[in-house]
Coordinates of C-alpha atoms in Angstrom, one line a residue:
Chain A
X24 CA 6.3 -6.5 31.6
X25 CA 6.4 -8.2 28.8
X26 CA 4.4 -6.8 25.7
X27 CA 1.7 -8.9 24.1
X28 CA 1.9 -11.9 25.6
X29 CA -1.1 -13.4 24.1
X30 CA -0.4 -12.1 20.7
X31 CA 0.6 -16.3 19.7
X32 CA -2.4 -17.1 20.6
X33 CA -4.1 -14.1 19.2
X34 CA -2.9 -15.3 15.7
X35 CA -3.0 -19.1 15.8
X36 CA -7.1 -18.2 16.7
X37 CA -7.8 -15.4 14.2
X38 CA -5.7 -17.9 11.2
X39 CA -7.7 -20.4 12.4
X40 CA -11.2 -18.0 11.8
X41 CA -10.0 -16.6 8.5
X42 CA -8.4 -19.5 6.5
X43 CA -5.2 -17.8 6.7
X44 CA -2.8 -20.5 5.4
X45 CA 0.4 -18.5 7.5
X46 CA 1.3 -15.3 9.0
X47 CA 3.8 -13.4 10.9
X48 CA 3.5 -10.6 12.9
X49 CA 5.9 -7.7 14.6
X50 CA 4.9 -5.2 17.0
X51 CA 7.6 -2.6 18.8
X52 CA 6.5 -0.2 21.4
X53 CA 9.7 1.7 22.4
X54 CA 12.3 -0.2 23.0
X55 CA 10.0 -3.8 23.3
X56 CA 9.2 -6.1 20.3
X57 CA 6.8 -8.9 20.4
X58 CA 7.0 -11.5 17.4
X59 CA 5.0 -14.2 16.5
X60 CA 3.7 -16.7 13.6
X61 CA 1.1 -18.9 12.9
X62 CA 1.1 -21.8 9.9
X63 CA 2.5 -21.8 6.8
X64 CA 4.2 -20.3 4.5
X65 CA 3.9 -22.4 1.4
X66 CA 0.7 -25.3 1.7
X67 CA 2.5 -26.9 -0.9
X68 CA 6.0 -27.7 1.3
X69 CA 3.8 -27.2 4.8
X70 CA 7.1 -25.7 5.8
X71 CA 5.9 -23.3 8.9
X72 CA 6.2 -19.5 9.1
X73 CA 8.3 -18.0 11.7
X74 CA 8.6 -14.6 12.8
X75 CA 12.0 -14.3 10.5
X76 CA 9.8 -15.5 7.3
X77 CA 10.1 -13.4 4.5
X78 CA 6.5 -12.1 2.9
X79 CA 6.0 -10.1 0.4
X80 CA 5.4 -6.7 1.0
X81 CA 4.0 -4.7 -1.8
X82 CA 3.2 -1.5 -1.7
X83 CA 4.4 -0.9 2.2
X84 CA 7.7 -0.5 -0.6
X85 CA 6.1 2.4 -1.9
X86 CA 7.7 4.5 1.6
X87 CA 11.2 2.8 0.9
X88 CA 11.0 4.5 -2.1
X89 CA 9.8 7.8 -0.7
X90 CA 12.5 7.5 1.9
X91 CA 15.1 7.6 -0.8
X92 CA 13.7 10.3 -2.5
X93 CA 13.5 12.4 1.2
X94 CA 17.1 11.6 1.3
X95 CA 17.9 13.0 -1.8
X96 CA 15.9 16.3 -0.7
X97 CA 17.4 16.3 2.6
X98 CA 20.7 16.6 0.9
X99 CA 19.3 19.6 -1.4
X100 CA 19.9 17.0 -4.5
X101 CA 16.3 17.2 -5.7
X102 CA 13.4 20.2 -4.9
X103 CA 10.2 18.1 -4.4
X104 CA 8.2 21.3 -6.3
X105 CA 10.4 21.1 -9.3
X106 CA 9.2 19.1 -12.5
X107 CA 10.4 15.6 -12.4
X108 CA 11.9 15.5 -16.0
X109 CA 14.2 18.4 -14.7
X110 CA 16.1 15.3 -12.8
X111 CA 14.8 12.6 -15.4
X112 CA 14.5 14.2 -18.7
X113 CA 13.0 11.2 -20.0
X114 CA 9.7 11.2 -17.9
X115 CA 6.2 11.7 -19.1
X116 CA 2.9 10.9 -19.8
X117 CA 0.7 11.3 -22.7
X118 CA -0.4 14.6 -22.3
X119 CA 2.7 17.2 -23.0
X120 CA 1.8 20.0 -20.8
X121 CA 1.6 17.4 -18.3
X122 CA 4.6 15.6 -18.8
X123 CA 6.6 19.3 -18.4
X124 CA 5.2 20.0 -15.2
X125 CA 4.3 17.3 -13.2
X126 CA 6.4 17.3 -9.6
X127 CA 7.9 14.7 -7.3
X128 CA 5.4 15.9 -4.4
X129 CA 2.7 14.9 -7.0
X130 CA 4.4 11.8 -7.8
X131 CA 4.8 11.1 -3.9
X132 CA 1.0 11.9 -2.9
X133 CA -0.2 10.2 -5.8
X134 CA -2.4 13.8 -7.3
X135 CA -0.4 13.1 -10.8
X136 CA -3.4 13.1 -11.9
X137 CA -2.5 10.4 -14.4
X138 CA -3.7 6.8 -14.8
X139 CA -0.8 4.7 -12.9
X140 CA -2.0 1.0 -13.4
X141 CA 0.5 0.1 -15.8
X142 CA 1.8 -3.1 -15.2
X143 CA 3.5 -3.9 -17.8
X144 CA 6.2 -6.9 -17.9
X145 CA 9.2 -5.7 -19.1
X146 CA 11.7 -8.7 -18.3
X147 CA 14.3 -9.0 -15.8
X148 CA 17.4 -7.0 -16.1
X149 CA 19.0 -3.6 -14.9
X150 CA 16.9 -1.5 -17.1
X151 CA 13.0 -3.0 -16.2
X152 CA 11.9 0.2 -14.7
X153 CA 13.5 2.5 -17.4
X154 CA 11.6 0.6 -20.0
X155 CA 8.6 1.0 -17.8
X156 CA 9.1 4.7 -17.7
X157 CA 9.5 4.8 -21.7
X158 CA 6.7 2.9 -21.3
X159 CA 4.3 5.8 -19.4
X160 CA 5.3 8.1 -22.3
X161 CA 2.9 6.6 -24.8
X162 CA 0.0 5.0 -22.0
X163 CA 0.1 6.9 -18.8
X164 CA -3.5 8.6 -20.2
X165 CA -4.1 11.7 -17.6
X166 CA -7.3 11.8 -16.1
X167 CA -7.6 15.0 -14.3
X168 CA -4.9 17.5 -14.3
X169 CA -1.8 17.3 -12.2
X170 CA -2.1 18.6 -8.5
X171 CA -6.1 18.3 -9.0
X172 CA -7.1 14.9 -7.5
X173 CA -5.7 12.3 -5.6
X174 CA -5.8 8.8 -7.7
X175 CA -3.5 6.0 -6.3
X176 CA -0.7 5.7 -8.8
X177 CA 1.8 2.9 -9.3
X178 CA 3.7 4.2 -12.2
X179 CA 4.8 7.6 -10.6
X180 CA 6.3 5.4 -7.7
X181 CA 8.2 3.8 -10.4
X182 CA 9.5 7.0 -11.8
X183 CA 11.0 7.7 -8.4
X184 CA 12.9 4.6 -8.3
X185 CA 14.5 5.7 -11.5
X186 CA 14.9 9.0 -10.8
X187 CA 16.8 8.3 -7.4
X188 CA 18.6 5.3 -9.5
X189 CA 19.9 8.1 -11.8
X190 CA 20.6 10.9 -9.2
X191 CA 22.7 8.2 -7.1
X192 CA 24.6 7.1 -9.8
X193 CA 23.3 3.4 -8.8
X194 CA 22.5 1.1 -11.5
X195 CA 19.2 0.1 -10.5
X196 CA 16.6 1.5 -7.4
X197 CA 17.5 -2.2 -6.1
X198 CA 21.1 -1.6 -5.1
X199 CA 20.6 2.4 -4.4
X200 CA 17.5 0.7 -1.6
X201 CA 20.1 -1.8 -0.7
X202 CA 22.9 0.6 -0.4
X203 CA 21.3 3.6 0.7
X204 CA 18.5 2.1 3.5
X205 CA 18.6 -1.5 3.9
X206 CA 22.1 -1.9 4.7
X207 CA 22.4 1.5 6.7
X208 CA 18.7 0.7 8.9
X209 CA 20.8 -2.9 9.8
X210 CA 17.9 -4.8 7.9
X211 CA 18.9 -8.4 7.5
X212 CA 15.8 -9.9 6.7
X213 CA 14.7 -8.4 3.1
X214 CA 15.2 -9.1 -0.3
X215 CA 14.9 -7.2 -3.4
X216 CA 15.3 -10.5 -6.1
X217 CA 13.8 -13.6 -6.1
X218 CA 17.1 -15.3 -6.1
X219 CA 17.4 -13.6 -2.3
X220 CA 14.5 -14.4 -1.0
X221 CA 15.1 -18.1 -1.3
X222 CA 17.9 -17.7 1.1
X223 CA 15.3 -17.4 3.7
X224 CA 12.5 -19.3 4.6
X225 CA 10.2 -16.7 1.9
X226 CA 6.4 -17.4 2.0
X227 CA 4.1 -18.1 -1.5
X228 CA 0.8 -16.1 -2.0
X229 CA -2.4 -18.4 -1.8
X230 CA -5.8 -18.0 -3.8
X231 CA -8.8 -19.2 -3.4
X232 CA -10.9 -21.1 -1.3
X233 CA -10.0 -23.2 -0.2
X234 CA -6.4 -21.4 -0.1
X235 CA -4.2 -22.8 -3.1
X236 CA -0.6 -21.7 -4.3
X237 CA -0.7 -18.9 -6.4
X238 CA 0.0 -19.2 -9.8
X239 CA 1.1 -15.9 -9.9
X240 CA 4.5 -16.1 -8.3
X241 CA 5.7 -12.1 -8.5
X242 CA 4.4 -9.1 -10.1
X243 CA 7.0 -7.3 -12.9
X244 CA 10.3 -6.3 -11.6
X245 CA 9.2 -3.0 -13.8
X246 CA 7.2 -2.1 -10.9
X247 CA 9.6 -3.2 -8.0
X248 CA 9.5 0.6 -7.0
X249 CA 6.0 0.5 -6.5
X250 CA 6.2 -2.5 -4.5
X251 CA 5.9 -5.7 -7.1
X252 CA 9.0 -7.7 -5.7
X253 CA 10.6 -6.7 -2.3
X254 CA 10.0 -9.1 0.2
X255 CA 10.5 -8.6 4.4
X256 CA 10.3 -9.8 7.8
X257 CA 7.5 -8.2 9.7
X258 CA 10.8 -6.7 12.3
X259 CA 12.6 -5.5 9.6
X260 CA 9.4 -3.0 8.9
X261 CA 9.2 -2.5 12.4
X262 CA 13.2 -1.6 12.4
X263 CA 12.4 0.7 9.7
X264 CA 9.3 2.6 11.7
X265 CA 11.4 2.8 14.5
X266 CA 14.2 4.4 12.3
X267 CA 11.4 7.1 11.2
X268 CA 10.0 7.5 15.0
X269 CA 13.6 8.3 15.9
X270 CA 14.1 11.0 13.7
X271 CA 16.1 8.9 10.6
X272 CA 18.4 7.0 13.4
X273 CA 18.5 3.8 13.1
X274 CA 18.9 1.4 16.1
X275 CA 22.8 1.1 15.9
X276 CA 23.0 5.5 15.8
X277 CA 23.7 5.0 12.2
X278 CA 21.6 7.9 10.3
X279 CA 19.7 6.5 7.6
X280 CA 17.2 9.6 6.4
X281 CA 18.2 13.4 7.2
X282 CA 16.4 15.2 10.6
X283 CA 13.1 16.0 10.0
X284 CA 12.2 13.7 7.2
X285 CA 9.3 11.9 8.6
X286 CA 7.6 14.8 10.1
X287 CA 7.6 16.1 6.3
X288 CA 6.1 13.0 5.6
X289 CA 3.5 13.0 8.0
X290 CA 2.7 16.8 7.0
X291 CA -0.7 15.9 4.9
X292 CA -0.9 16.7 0.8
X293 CA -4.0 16.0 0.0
X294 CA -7.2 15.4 2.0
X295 CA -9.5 12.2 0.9
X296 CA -12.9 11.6 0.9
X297 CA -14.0 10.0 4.5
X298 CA -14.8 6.6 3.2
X299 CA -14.3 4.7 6.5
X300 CA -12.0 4.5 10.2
X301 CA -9.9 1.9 7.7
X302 CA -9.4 4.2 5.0
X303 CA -7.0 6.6 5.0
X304 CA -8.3 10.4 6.0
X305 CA -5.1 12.2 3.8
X306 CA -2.2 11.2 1.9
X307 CA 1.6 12.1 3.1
X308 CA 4.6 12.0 1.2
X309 CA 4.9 8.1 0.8
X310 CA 2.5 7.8 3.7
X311 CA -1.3 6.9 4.4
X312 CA -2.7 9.4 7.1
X313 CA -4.9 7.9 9.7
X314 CA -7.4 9.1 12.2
X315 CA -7.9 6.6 14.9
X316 CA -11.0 8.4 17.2
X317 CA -8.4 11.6 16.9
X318 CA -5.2 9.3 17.6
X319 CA -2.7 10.3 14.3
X320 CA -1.3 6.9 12.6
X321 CA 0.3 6.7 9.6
X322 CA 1.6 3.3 7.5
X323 CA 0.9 1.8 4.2
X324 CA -0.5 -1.1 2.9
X325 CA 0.7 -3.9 0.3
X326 CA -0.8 -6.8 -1.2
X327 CA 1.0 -8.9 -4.3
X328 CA -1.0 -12.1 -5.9
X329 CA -2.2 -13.7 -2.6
X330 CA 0.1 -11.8 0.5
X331 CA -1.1 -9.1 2.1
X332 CA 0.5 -6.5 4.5
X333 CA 0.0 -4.0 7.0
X334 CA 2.3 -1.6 8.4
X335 CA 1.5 0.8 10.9
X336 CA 3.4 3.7 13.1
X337 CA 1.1 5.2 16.1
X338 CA 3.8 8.3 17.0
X339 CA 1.9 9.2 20.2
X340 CA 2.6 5.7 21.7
X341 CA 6.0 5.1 19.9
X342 CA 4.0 2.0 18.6
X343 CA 5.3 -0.3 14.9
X344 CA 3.0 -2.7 13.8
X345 CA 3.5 -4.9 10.8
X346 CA 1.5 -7.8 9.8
X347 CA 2.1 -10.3 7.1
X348 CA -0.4 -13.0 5.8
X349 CA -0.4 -15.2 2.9
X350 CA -4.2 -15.7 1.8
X351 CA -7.5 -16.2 3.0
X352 CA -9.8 -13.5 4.1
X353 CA -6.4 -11.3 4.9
X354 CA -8.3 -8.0 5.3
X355 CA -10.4 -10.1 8.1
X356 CA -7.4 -11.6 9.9
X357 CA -5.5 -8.0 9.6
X358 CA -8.2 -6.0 10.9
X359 CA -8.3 -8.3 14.1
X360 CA -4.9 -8.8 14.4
X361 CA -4.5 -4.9 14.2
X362 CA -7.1 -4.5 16.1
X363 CA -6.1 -6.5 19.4
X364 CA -2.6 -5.3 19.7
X365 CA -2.6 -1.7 18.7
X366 CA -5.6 -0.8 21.6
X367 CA -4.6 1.8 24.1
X368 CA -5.2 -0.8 26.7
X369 CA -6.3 -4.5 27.2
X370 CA -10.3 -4.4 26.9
X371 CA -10.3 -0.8 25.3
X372 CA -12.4 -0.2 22.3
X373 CA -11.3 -0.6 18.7
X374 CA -9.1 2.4 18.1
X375 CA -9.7 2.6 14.0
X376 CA -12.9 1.4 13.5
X377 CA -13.2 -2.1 12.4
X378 CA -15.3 -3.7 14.8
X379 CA -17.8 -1.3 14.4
X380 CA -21.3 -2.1 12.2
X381 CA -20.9 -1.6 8.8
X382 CA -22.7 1.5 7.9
X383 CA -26.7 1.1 6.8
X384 CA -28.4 1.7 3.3
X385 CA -31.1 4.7 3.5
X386 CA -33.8 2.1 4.2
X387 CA -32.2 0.7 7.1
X388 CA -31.0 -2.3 5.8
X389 CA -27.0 -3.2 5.7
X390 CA -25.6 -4.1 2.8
X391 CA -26.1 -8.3 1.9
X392 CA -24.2 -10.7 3.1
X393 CA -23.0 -9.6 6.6
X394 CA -19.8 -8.1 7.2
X395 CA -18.0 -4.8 7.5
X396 CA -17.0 -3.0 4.6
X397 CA -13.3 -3.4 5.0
X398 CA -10.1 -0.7 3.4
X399 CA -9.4 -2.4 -0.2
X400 CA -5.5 -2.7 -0.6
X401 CA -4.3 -0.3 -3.3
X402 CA -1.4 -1.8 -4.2
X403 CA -3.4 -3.3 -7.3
Chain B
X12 CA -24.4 4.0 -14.1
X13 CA -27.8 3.7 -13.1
X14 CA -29.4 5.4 -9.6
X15 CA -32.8 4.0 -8.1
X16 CA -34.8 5.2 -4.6
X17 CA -31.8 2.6 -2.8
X18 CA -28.5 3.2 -4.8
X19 CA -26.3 3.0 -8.1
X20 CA -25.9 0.2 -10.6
X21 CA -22.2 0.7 -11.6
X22 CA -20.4 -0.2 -14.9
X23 CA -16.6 0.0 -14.9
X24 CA -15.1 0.4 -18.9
X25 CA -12.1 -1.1 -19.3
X26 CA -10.1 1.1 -21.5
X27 CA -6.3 0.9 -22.6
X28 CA -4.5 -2.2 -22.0
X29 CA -7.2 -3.7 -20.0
X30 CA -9.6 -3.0 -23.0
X31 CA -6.7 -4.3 -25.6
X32 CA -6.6 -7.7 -24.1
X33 CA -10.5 -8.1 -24.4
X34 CA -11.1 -8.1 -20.6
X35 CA -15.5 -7.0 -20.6
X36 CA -16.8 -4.4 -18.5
X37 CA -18.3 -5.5 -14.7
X38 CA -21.5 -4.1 -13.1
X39 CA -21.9 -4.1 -9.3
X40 CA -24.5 -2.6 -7.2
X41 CA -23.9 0.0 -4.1
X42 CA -26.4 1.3 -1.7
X43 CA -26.1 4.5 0.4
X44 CA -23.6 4.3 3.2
X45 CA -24.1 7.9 4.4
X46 CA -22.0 10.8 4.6
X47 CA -22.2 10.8 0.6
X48 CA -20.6 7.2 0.5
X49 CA -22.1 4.1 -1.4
X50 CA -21.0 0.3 -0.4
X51 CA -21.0 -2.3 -2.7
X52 CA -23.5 -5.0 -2.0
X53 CA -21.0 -8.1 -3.1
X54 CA -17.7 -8.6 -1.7
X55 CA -14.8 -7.9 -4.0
X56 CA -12.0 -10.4 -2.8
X57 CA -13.2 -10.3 0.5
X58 CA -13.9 -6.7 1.6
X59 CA -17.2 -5.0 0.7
X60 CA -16.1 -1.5 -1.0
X61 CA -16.6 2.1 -0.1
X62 CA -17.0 4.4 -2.9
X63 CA -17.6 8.0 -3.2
X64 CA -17.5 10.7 -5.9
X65 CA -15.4 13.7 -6.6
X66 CA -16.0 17.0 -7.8
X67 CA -19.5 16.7 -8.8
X68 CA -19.6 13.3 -9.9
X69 CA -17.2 13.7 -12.5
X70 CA -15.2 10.7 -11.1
X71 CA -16.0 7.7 -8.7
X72 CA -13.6 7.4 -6.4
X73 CA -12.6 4.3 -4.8
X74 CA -8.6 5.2 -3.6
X75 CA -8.6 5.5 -7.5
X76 CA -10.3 8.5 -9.1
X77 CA -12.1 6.8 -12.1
X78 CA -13.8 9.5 -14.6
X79 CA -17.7 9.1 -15.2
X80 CA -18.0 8.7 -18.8
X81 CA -22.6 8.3 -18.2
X82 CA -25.2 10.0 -16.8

């Protein structure tokens, strides 16, 4: 049978509904994968998306990066309970005590406890993301003390791509990703660099309404561990949640991440407040923990200046879902998108909670103008 | 912040960089959502946003934990 075969259709309508200008969407289950697209990915060429379009994937970059760093503790290179500066001597924050003991499990579930939104433009070259890190030294203010509180943070995501730069010997986290996981998982539809992606058909963000090119063409290649540059077709995340579901082997038998590796990052770290079915119920290493009505799913999101993405695993069904889009109402489209093709069954009810009424004020009324109150990407 | 009978009045304070480059505060209003959680009554860039608070109200949290610097 084959899977989704509506799912064209699916995404030409719900594009259609939401002013997305283009999307592209993967889903695997098993062995299967079902691929489509829908408009384009630049308004100003009108050259149409395809399935093999490359989008921008923000922060979904964020469990590359914790991939490499799993690697490197897989291979007893790194303990994940050790300070980071005993690998990078050169990290830290503002606050001293801090600085000496913050971990790479902190860094990897975000509880830091320091202020990560520092997205500061160092240029392009080989040593962006080290002048980032100098960077945190003098702004990274901490906000609650390390290991106390979970706060979403960028700049400890960037740390890791150094520190897995420097432990590799690689010159950048750039060739150790392309060295280490991209070329090893058989991905041939990503790109680290600008000057990569425009040997694919790569889409543009879009702001606005109506939906304009975004002036805002990438975020600093400081933060390109965080997620600011890499770019992917939606299979090539699917290839990579299908590596993790088959225990760090990719398609080909090639092992990519050691045995075990993304049941340790499914093991939760921290516990969040229940905002919502489309928020995230804990944080992983590297991964969003989901409750779906008791169903386990685990993914990330990413958004850049105008392009969203979704990326989800559901382990119990062997199911990858990624979804691109490249403006509009994107958290509209995903949800439905998400919604119709990661159901149990045709006609069963919304697994994670996004069709359901948005929750009332005390006096009964719902919150002005209509709508559901929907997850609000991270990435920035 | 300000609380009434229906909800919260919230201020964020830019500080650091953001305060550095002259970006102003923003106020938005939430109502009770239940189960300790407030939504915002305007969509920001599309979504509505769920927010809560953390260890007493110290700090909002909305995937960020932002520290409560007024009653």
């Amino acid at each position: 049978m084959t899977l989704l075969p509506d799912l064209q259709g699916w995404i030409d309508r719900a594009a259609g509904r939401h002013g997305v200008p283009g999307a592209a969407v993967a889903v695997g289950v098993g062995d299967q994968l079902a691929e489509a697209a829908t408009g384009v990915v630049n308004l100003d060429t009108g050259v149409e998306a395809t399935a093999d379009s490359l989008f921008q994937i923000g922060s979904v970059t964020k469990v590359w990066t914790a991939a490499l760093v799993m690697q490197l503790a897989g291979e007893g290179l790194v303990d994940l309970d050790e300070p980071v500066r005993r690998y990078l001597p050169e990290f830290g924050v503002l606050d001293a005590a801090a600085s000496d003991s913050i971990t790479m499990r902190q860094l990897l579930s975000h509880t830091g406890g320091f202020d990560g939104d520092l997205f500061e433009d160092t240029g392009r070259g080989d040593d962006a993301v080290a002048k980032l890190v100098a960077f945190m030294r003098s702004n990274a203010r901490q906000v609650s003390g390390p290991g106390e509180l979970f706060s979403y943070c960028n700049a400890g995501y960037c740390a890791l791509g150094a520190l897995v730069a420097r432990l590799r010997g690689r010159r950048t986290w750039e060739v150790a990703m392309r060295e280490l996981l991209i070329e090893p998982l058989g991905a041939r539809h990503m790109a680290l660099y600008p000057e990569e992606a425009i040997m694919f058909r790569a889409a543009v963000g879009h702001v606005g309404e109506p939906p304009r090119v975004s002036p805002w063409r990438l975020l600093p290649q400081s933060n390109a561990p965080a997620g600011s540059t890499p770019s992917a077709a939606p299979r090539d995340l699917v290839r990579f949640g299908r590596m993790l579901l088959a225990d760090g082997v990719a398609a080909d038998g090639t092992r990519v991440v050691p045995a075990g590796t993304f049941d340790e990052m499914c093991r939760p770290q921290v516990a969040l407040p229940r905002l919502g079915g489309r928020y995230p119920a804990a944080w992983g290493l590297g991964l969003m923990l989901f409750d779906w009505d008791g169903t386990p799913v685990v993914g990330h999101d990413g958004s850049t200046p105008g392009q969203s993405t979704t990326w989800r695993i559901v382990p119990d069904r062997g199911l990858v879902l990624a979804i691109h889009e490249n403006g509009g109402h994107a958290s509209a489209f995903i949800d439905e998108v998400q919604c119709r093709s990661s159901r149990p069954r045709p006609g069963s009810a919304c697994p994670h909670g996004c069709c359901r009424p948005a929750p009332r004020c005390r006096s009964g009324r719902r919150p002005t103008p209509g709508g559901t109150p929907h997850r609000r990407s991270p990435t920035r | 912040m300000k609380a009434d009978a229906d909800g919260l009045e919230i201020t964020d304070i830019p500080h650091g960089l953001a305060a550095e480059f002259g970006e102003g505060g923003t106020t938005a209003r939430y109502v009770h959502a239940g189960d300790g959680r407030f939504v915002g009554v305007k969509p920001d860039e599309g979504p509505q946003p769920l927010i809560a608070f953390l260890q007493d109200g110290r700090f909002l949290y909305n995937m960020r934990a932002v520290p409560r610097v007024t009653d």
